[in-house]
Amino acid sequence: MSRSGQVVAMMAGWWVVVATPTVLLRLGLFEANAPAGVGGDIDAEGGLVLLWVISYCVQVLVLVLLSRPVGHLSMWWLFMGSLLPWVVHYGAPYSLGASLVLLVLAAGAAVAVAVAATSAIRLDEHGRLVTAVVVREVPTRMTTVVNNIHVRRKVELDIPAADGSGSYRGSLTMLYEMGTRPMPGDQVRLRVDPDNPKRFAPATAS
């Protein structure tokens, strides 16, 4: 299966995992009562709560494994996965209408991730392969640490032009191990969109 096919299959599976507790709830296999107004605690039986937890953990794992076919992990995918499933789970007991709206919302999120991921794969597979040179590290107001191992740093790059006549500048946020940082002259392999030179990403496919 192609990398793009893997992404589509994984995001379809992600939606199934997120939707399963709501579908089973609406089929009457579990019981949960919503408070009279918006807010308050949901009164749900233990089996449903356990299913919510399992669903949440599995969908996070799917999003993490998505980095294998794509070649990188986007933080907004994990941010979406950390919040949206609980919105779906907690909102479902209110009404059938709410359940349907939230399931459609989850489907839309799955499609958005799949489109972004397949677009990144197309760039990685068909983009123009170049070797850019780090000009400088761009100062940022905040330092973001990822998994207690890497630090997100923004660099300004000198990128060769397609016609070979020169180069142009672009900036890119990359991950560096803690304690290391980009230095002027460092080389970075990029894939550049032939139709939009301003769109580029670190190359993962040779």
PDB file of C-alpha atoms in Angstrom:
ATOM      1  CA  MET A   1       0.000   0.000   0.000  1.00  0.00           C
ATOM      2  CA  SER A   2       1.277   3.459  -0.860  1.00  0.00           C
ATOM      3  CA  ARG A   3       2.129   5.977   1.824  1.00  0.00           C
ATOM      4  CA  SER A   4      -0.936   8.034   0.942  1.00  0.00           C
ATOM      5  CA  GLY A   5      -3.093   4.916   1.073  1.00  0.00           C
ATOM      6  CA  GLN A   6      -1.758   4.141   4.536  1.00  0.00           C
ATOM      7  CA  VAL A   7      -2.685   7.639   5.684  1.00  0.00           C
ATOM      8  CA  VAL A   8      -6.243   7.346   4.384  1.00  0.00           C
ATOM      9  CA  ALA A   9      -6.663   3.923   5.984  1.00  0.00           C
ATOM     10  CA  MET A  10      -5.241   5.106   9.297  1.00  0.00           C
ATOM     11  CA  MET A  11      -7.461   8.182   9.471  1.00  0.00           C
ATOM     12  CA  ALA A  12     -10.526   6.111   8.572  1.00  0.00           C
ATOM     13  CA  GLY A  13      -9.546   3.820  11.420  1.00  0.00           C
ATOM     14  CA  TRP A  14      -9.034   6.833  13.677  1.00  0.00           C
ATOM     15  CA  TRP A  15     -12.598   7.979  13.038  1.00  0.00           C
ATOM     16  CA  VAL A  16     -13.950   4.496  13.731  1.00  0.00           C
ATOM     17  CA  VAL A  17     -12.092   4.385  17.044  1.00  0.00           C
ATOM     18  CA  VAL A  18     -13.378   7.814  18.081  1.00  0.00           C
ATOM     19  CA  ALA A  19     -16.936   7.128  16.905  1.00  0.00           C
ATOM     20  CA  THR A  20     -17.367   3.625  18.358  1.00  0.00           C
ATOM     21  CA  PRO A  21     -18.319   4.647  21.936  1.00  0.00           C
ATOM     22  CA  THR A  22     -20.943   7.086  20.633  1.00  0.00           C
ATOM     23  CA  VAL A  23     -22.389   4.561  18.184  1.00  0.00           C
ATOM     24  CA  LEU A  24     -22.626   1.876  20.879  1.00  0.00           C
ATOM     25  CA  LEU A  25     -24.204   4.383  23.256  1.00  0.00           C
ATOM     26  CA  ARG A  26     -26.861   5.317  20.702  1.00  0.00           C
ATOM     27  CA  LEU A  27     -27.541   1.636  19.961  1.00  0.00           C
ATOM     28  CA  GLY A  28     -28.411   1.168  23.619  1.00  0.00           C
ATOM     29  CA  LEU A  29     -25.463  -0.998  24.631  1.00  0.00           C
ATOM     30  CA  PHE A  30     -24.442   1.559  27.257  1.00  0.00           C
ATOM     31  CA  GLU A  31     -26.236   4.154  29.330  1.00  0.00           C
ATOM     32  CA  ALA A  32     -25.208   7.729  30.054  1.00  0.00           C
ATOM     33  CA  ASN A  33     -27.237  10.674  31.298  1.00  0.00           C
ATOM     34  CA  ALA A  34     -26.385  14.291  30.564  1.00  0.00           C
ATOM     35  CA  PRO A  35     -27.089  17.107  33.031  1.00  0.00           C
ATOM     36  CA  ALA A  36     -30.147  19.277  32.449  1.00  0.00           C
ATOM     37  CA  GLY A  37     -28.101  22.218  31.214  1.00  0.00           C
ATOM     38  CA  VAL A  38     -24.796  22.620  29.486  1.00  0.00           C
ATOM     39  CA  GLY A  39     -21.992  21.783  31.862  1.00  0.00           C
ATOM     40  CA  GLY A  40     -21.943  19.553  34.883  1.00  0.00           C
ATOM     41  CA  ASP A  41     -20.946  15.912  35.169  1.00  0.00           C
ATOM     42  CA  ILE A  42     -22.019  13.162  32.795  1.00  0.00           C
ATOM     43  CA  ASP A  43     -23.523  10.171  34.608  1.00  0.00           C
ATOM     44  CA  ALA A  44     -22.100   7.214  32.659  1.00  0.00           C
ATOM     45  CA  GLU A  45     -21.761   3.556  33.568  1.00  0.00           C
ATOM     46  CA  GLY A  46     -18.314   2.143  34.209  1.00  0.00           C
ATOM     47  CA  GLY A  47     -18.144   0.122  30.995  1.00  0.00           C
ATOM     48  CA  LEU A  48     -18.700   3.209  28.876  1.00  0.00           C
ATOM     49  CA  VAL A  49     -16.109   5.214  30.786  1.00  0.00           C
ATOM     50  CA  LEU A  50     -13.591   2.396  30.256  1.00  0.00           C
ATOM     51  CA  LEU A  51     -14.426   2.366  26.539  1.00  0.00           C
ATOM     52  CA  TRP A  52     -13.900   6.135  26.410  1.00  0.00           C
ATOM     53  CA  VAL A  53     -10.439   5.745  27.931  1.00  0.00           C
ATOM     54  CA  ILE A  54      -9.487   2.891  25.589  1.00  0.00           C
ATOM     55  CA  SER A  55     -10.776   4.830  22.587  1.00  0.00           C
ATOM     56  CA  TYR A  56      -8.785   7.893  23.597  1.00  0.00           C
ATOM     57  CA  CYS A  57      -5.526   5.955  24.031  1.00  0.00           C
ATOM     58  CA  VAL A  58      -5.911   4.063  20.742  1.00  0.00           C
ATOM     59  CA  GLN A  59      -6.662   7.195  18.700  1.00  0.00           C
ATOM     60  CA  VAL A  60      -3.587   8.942  20.122  1.00  0.00           C
ATOM     61  CA  LEU A  61      -1.512   5.911  19.128  1.00  0.00           C
ATOM     62  CA  VAL A  62      -2.926   6.069  15.593  1.00  0.00           C
ATOM     63  CA  LEU A  63      -1.956   9.741  15.287  1.00  0.00           C
ATOM     64  CA  VAL A  64       1.561   9.013  16.559  1.00  0.00           C
ATOM     65  CA  LEU A  65       1.968   6.091  14.118  1.00  0.00           C
ATOM     66  CA  LEU A  66       0.828   8.403  11.331  1.00  0.00           C
ATOM     67  CA  SER A  67       4.331   9.866  11.418  1.00  0.00           C
ATOM     68  CA  ARG A  68       5.662   6.668   9.804  1.00  0.00           C
ATOM     69  CA  PRO A  69       4.092   7.037   6.360  1.00  0.00           C
ATOM     70  CA  VAL A  70       4.156  10.841   6.477  1.00  0.00           C
ATOM     71  CA  GLY A  71       7.745  11.166   7.690  1.00  0.00           C
ATOM     72  CA  HIS A  72       7.042  13.672  10.449  1.00  0.00           C
ATOM     73  CA  LEU A  73       4.583  14.383  13.244  1.00  0.00           C
ATOM     74  CA  SER A  74       2.565  17.599  13.223  1.00  0.00           C
ATOM     75  CA  MET A  75       1.734  19.034  16.618  1.00  0.00           C
ATOM     76  CA  TRP A  76      -1.723  20.192  15.546  1.00  0.00           C
ATOM     77  CA  TRP A  77      -2.672  16.566  14.870  1.00  0.00           C
ATOM     78  CA  LEU A  78      -1.870  15.660  18.468  1.00  0.00           C
ATOM     79  CA  PHE A  79      -3.552  18.816  19.761  1.00  0.00           C
ATOM     80  CA  MET A  80      -6.693  17.870  17.875  1.00  0.00           C
ATOM     81  CA  GLY A  81      -6.453  14.306  19.137  1.00  0.00           C
ATOM     82  CA  SER A  82      -6.029  15.442  22.728  1.00  0.00           C
ATOM     83  CA  LEU A  83      -9.281  17.434  22.782  1.00  0.00           C
ATOM     84  CA  LEU A  84     -11.746  16.394  20.084  1.00  0.00           C
ATOM     85  CA  PRO A  85     -12.386  12.785  21.243  1.00  0.00           C
ATOM     86  CA  TRP A  86     -13.470  13.958  24.697  1.00  0.00           C
ATOM     87  CA  VAL A  87     -15.789  16.529  23.111  1.00  0.00           C
ATOM     88  CA  VAL A  88     -17.373  13.738  21.076  1.00  0.00           C
ATOM     89  CA  HIS A  89     -17.630  11.370  24.047  1.00  0.00           C
ATOM     90  CA  TYR A  90     -19.009  13.881  26.532  1.00  0.00           C
ATOM     91  CA  GLY A  91     -21.339  15.543  24.056  1.00  0.00           C
ATOM     92  CA  ALA A  92     -22.960  12.351  22.790  1.00  0.00           C
ATOM     93  CA  PRO A  93     -25.220  11.727  25.833  1.00  0.00           C
ATOM     94  CA  TYR A  94     -27.047  15.039  25.347  1.00  0.00           C
ATOM     95  CA  SER A  95     -29.048  14.006  22.294  1.00  0.00           C
ATOM     96  CA  LEU A  96     -29.030  12.049  19.055  1.00  0.00           C
ATOM     97  CA  GLY A  97     -28.642  15.321  17.161  1.00  0.00           C
ATOM     98  CA  ALA A  98     -25.591  16.286  19.184  1.00  0.00           C
ATOM     99  CA  SER A  99     -24.129  12.837  18.577  1.00  0.00           C
ATOM    100  CA  LEU A 100     -24.531  13.142  14.818  1.00  0.00           C
ATOM    101  CA  VAL A 101     -23.071  16.643  14.695  1.00  0.00           C
ATOM    102  CA  LEU A 102     -20.036  15.583  16.734  1.00  0.00           C
ATOM    103  CA  LEU A 103     -19.470  12.476  14.621  1.00  0.00           C
ATOM    104  CA  VAL A 104     -19.532  14.646  11.498  1.00  0.00           C
ATOM    105  CA  LEU A 105     -17.093  17.041  13.189  1.00  0.00           C
ATOM    106  CA  ALA A 106     -14.741  14.146  13.945  1.00  0.00           C
ATOM    107  CA  ALA A 107     -15.053  12.948  10.335  1.00  0.00           C
ATOM    108  CA  GLY A 108     -14.172  16.446   9.129  1.00  0.00           C
ATOM    109  CA  ALA A 109     -11.094  16.496  11.372  1.00  0.00           C
ATOM    110  CA  ALA A 110     -10.027  13.098  10.016  1.00  0.00           C
ATOM    111  CA  VAL A 111     -10.391  14.354   6.440  1.00  0.00           C
ATOM    112  CA  ALA A 112      -8.411  17.522   7.246  1.00  0.00           C
ATOM    113  CA  VAL A 113      -5.532  15.497   8.696  1.00  0.00           C
ATOM    114  CA  ALA A 114      -5.600  13.069   5.768  1.00  0.00           C
ATOM    115  CA  VAL A 115      -5.523  15.903   3.222  1.00  0.00           C
ATOM    116  CA  ALA A 116      -2.637  17.660   4.992  1.00  0.00           C
ATOM    117  CA  ALA A 117      -0.700  14.421   5.388  1.00  0.00           C
ATOM    118  CA  THR A 118      -1.148  13.255   1.795  1.00  0.00           C
ATOM    119  CA  SER A 119      -0.163  16.715   0.575  1.00  0.00           C
ATOM    120  CA  ALA A 120       3.044  16.455   2.609  1.00  0.00           C
ATOM    121  CA  ILE A 121       3.703  13.008   1.149  1.00  0.00           C
ATOM    122  CA  ARG A 122       3.232  14.266  -2.418  1.00  0.00           C
ATOM    123  CA  LEU A 123       5.722  17.043  -1.726  1.00  0.00           C
ATOM    124  CA  ASP A 124       8.179  14.557  -0.227  1.00  0.00           C
ATOM    125  CA  GLU A 125       7.861  12.151  -3.150  1.00  0.00           C
ATOM    126  CA  HIS A 126       7.657  14.568  -6.080  1.00  0.00           C
ATOM    127  CA  GLY A 127       9.151  17.836  -4.847  1.00  0.00           C
ATOM    128  CA  ARG A 128      12.432  19.161  -6.193  1.00  0.00           C
ATOM    129  CA  LEU A 129      15.273  17.816  -4.036  1.00  0.00           C
ATOM    130  CA  VAL A 130      17.742  20.547  -3.035  1.00  0.00           C
ATOM    131  CA  THR A 131      20.418  21.128  -0.446  1.00  0.00           C
ATOM    132  CA  ALA A 132      19.798  24.374   1.399  1.00  0.00           C
ATOM    133  CA  VAL A 133      22.264  26.144   3.660  1.00  0.00           C
ATOM    134  CA  VAL A 134      21.482  27.550   7.089  1.00  0.00           C
ATOM    135  CA  VAL A 135      22.038  31.307   7.162  1.00  0.00           C
ATOM    136  CA  ARG A 136      21.087  31.918  10.791  1.00  0.00           C
ATOM    137  CA  GLU A 137      18.806  30.880  13.592  1.00  0.00           C
ATOM    138  CA  VAL A 138      15.757  33.129  13.787  1.00  0.00           C
ATOM    139  CA  PRO A 139      15.122  34.282  17.374  1.00  0.00           C
ATOM    140  CA  THR A 140      11.723  33.300  18.789  1.00  0.00           C
ATOM    141  CA  ARG A 141       9.904  34.428  21.908  1.00  0.00           C
ATOM    142  CA  MET A 142       9.181  30.924  23.140  1.00  0.00           C
ATOM    143  CA  THR A 143      11.199  27.706  23.227  1.00  0.00           C
ATOM    144  CA  THR A 144       9.122  24.597  22.613  1.00  0.00           C
ATOM    145  CA  VAL A 145      10.439  21.274  23.889  1.00  0.00           C
ATOM    146  CA  VAL A 146       9.108  18.120  22.205  1.00  0.00           C
ATOM    147  CA  ASN A 147       9.095  14.813  24.126  1.00  0.00           C
ATOM    148  CA  ASN A 148      11.783  16.170  26.470  1.00  0.00           C
ATOM    149  CA  ILE A 149      14.326  15.365  23.744  1.00  0.00           C
ATOM    150  CA  HIS A 150      14.013  17.897  20.946  1.00  0.00           C
ATOM    151  CA  VAL A 151      13.668  21.673  20.720  1.00  0.00           C
ATOM    152  CA  ARG A 152      11.815  23.468  17.946  1.00  0.00           C
ATOM    153  CA  ARG A 153      14.114  26.061  16.347  1.00  0.00           C
ATOM    154  CA  LYS A 154      13.383  28.357  13.425  1.00  0.00           C
ATOM    155  CA  VAL A 155      16.132  28.783  10.842  1.00  0.00           C
ATOM    156  CA  GLU A 156      16.620  31.021   7.831  1.00  0.00           C
ATOM    157  CA  LEU A 157      17.768  29.057   4.791  1.00  0.00           C
ATOM    158  CA  ASP A 158      19.467  29.867   1.509  1.00  0.00           C
ATOM    159  CA  ILE A 159      17.637  27.731  -1.055  1.00  0.00           C
ATOM    160  CA  PRO A 160      18.881  27.087  -4.622  1.00  0.00           C
ATOM    161  CA  ALA A 161      16.524  28.370  -7.307  1.00  0.00           C
ATOM    162  CA  ALA A 162      15.031  25.934  -9.811  1.00  0.00           C
ATOM    163  CA  ASP A 163      16.694  27.562 -12.824  1.00  0.00           C
ATOM    164  CA  GLY A 164      20.139  27.476 -11.211  1.00  0.00           C
ATOM    165  CA  SER A 165      20.532  31.222 -11.551  1.00  0.00           C
ATOM    166  CA  GLY A 166      20.868  31.876  -7.843  1.00  0.00           C
ATOM    167  CA  SER A 167      19.067  31.298  -4.597  1.00  0.00           C
ATOM    168  CA  TYR A 168      16.368  32.729  -2.394  1.00  0.00           C
ATOM    169  CA  ARG A 169      15.707  32.899   1.332  1.00  0.00           C
ATOM    170  CA  GLY A 170      13.119  30.986   3.289  1.00  0.00           C
ATOM    171  CA  SER A 171      12.511  30.081   6.904  1.00  0.00           C
ATOM    172  CA  LEU A 172      11.638  26.716   8.407  1.00  0.00           C
ATOM    173  CA  THR A 173      10.973  25.378  11.899  1.00  0.00           C
ATOM    174  CA  MET A 174      12.943  22.227  12.627  1.00  0.00           C
ATOM    175  CA  LEU A 175      13.618  19.911  15.542  1.00  0.00           C
ATOM    176  CA  TYR A 176      17.053  19.815  17.154  1.00  0.00           C
ATOM    177  CA  GLU A 177      18.238  17.703  20.049  1.00  0.00           C
ATOM    178  CA  MET A 178      18.423  19.587  23.325  1.00  0.00           C
ATOM    179  CA  GLY A 179      21.826  21.191  23.746  1.00  0.00           C
ATOM    180  CA  THR A 180      22.348  21.558  19.983  1.00  0.00           C
ATOM    181  CA  ARG A 181      21.357  24.359  17.670  1.00  0.00           C
ATOM    182  CA  PRO A 182      21.668  25.234  13.976  1.00  0.00           C
ATOM    183  CA  MET A 183      24.902  26.840  12.851  1.00  0.00           C
ATOM    184  CA  PRO A 184      25.490  29.003   9.756  1.00  0.00           C
ATOM    185  CA  GLY A 185      26.704  26.794   6.933  1.00  0.00           C
ATOM    186  CA  ASP A 186      24.819  23.676   8.043  1.00  0.00           C
ATOM    187  CA  GLN A 187      23.240  21.862   5.131  1.00  0.00           C
ATOM    188  CA  VAL A 188      19.579  20.814   5.070  1.00  0.00           C
ATOM    189  CA  ARG A 189      18.017  18.568   2.442  1.00  0.00           C
ATOM    190  CA  LEU A 190      14.662  19.946   1.307  1.00  0.00           C
ATOM    191  CA  ARG A 191      11.840  19.051  -1.020  1.00  0.00           C
ATOM    192  CA  VAL A 192      10.558  22.158  -2.809  1.00  0.00           C
ATOM    193  CA  ASP A 193       7.171  22.365  -4.512  1.00  0.00           C
ATOM    194  CA  PRO A 194       7.911  22.903  -8.241  1.00  0.00           C
ATOM    195  CA  ASP A 195       4.786  25.059  -8.576  1.00  0.00           C
ATOM    196  CA  ASN A 196       5.360  27.096  -5.415  1.00  0.00           C
ATOM    197  CA  PRO A 197       9.002  27.627  -4.416  1.00  0.00           C
ATOM    198  CA  LYS A 198       7.848  29.153  -1.117  1.00  0.00           C
ATOM    199  CA  ARG A 199       6.465  25.754  -0.075  1.00  0.00           C
ATOM    200  CA  PHE A 200       9.129  23.350   1.094  1.00  0.00           C
ATOM    201  CA  ALA A 201       9.795  20.821   3.829  1.00  0.00           C
ATOM    202  CA  PRO A 202      12.648  18.633   5.105  1.00  0.00           C
ATOM    203  CA  ALA A 203      13.213  15.700   2.738  1.00  0.00           C
ATOM    204  CA  THR A 204      12.575  12.227   4.109  1.00  0.00           C
ATOM    205  CA  ALA A 205      12.463  10.240   0.842  1.00  0.00           C
ATOM    206  CA  SER A 206      15.554   9.859  -1.316  1.00  0.00           C
TER     207      SER A 206
END
